[in-house]
Amino acid sequence: MTDNQRVSSEIKSISVMGMGWLGFPLGKFLAKNSHHVKGSTTTAAKVKSINEAGAKGYHLALPNLDNSNNFFETDILIISIPPSIKGYDEVINALLKQVIQHNIPWVIFVSSTSVYPNTGGLVREEDAEDIASAHSGVRLLEVENLFRNNPEFDATIIRFAGLYGPAREPGRFLAGKTDVKGADIPVNLIHLDDCIGIINKVIEKEARGQTFNACAPNHPNRKDFYVKACKSLGLEPPRFNAEPAPFKIIDSGKLMNNLQYQFIHENPMDDL
């Protein structure tokens, strides 16, 4: 167990809204380390696997959360649901209602670095803009502010960069593509292990009311990274043209300094 994966001695009740690619291993880790964990899923058949992972599974049919039993009776609510889901705004409003109704003291909201424009340089937490995500169309800064600015509870926002790890091998992202722009731009990625480690560190440090960027500190260039990523999986690498592409470099300095967080996967190239 690394320093980033040690948990505080105080046992907490933690509800994880969304036991998906990130939420499931996160819930399993927290349960293994003596927290009382509840995990939600929209798939009834998945409740059994959540229970087997050491958490208590709940089948919640979004966006109606009024019949959630005691899922929202918790010290911490972690919201890990993708903005791409149908009716995302309605789900967020339903969650806010439940947080206030159940007097949940602390919400950890999983956000994205899509809140930053392509500046051609470093972007820090204060550089976020009210722009729509290119992937989901959701204006995530507006959603963050619904939690950040609510006086009824504390909220911590974690903006993750591009996610990779088991079942999300980056070599599959651009495999076989042709005429790809931006060969020399830096990539912004974070491994699943660090996503879990960072959320755990936020809980351990009681880092309430803060916003953090979460991205590996090393940013290899796009061509070198994705060509190697494809070759490592035996896939056809992408072919890049000479055209530049807009970019940004996510700075996680605040996270590393304030939480004393040491990345497990500092350089995505090392995982290929």
C-alpha angles and dihedrals in degrees: 000000000000126000088257091057099050112109130213118262093239110095113226135190107237127183117199112204105206118025095203134121092322103019098055099054089038092054091045091051094048092047091049089054096056103267119133101243131191119187130195130211135175090216115080093204091060094062090083093055091049090053091048089053090061099260129102110253125221127190106216120179107213135258095013105077100160092102096052097126107212098331092116094049094100146116094233132024115201112197111204107161125132117247087226093073118111113269094010095162091050091050091051092052090049090051092051089052091053094046091055095040092053096039093235105185100205136031124189108199120198107217136164141245087240085098088080125083121227098266098165090240146046119329124198133189094275092055096072117127134197096256132139118254113251089222104044105013089231119137095227096183088063090051092048090052092055087065100030095052099043110110093202095078145005119262132196118195121205116190108202122200122218109327124230138164136090111010089006103076108172091218088074094056098076103011113148095000118141135205092024117176129219104043093166102042119113121251123230111210141152130196123233090242090061093045088058093041093051095049089048091050091050089054093044093050094042088232096180125171096018137118122218137186112222116198135128108268094231119073113192117193118270099244097048092046101047096040090054092042091055094046091051088060095041092248129138107267121232120260116230129207127210096259118116122229133207115263148169134203115226112223115209095179094118091054094049094045101041097041098029086233119174113199116237091205105034096166120035089205089068091063095059 
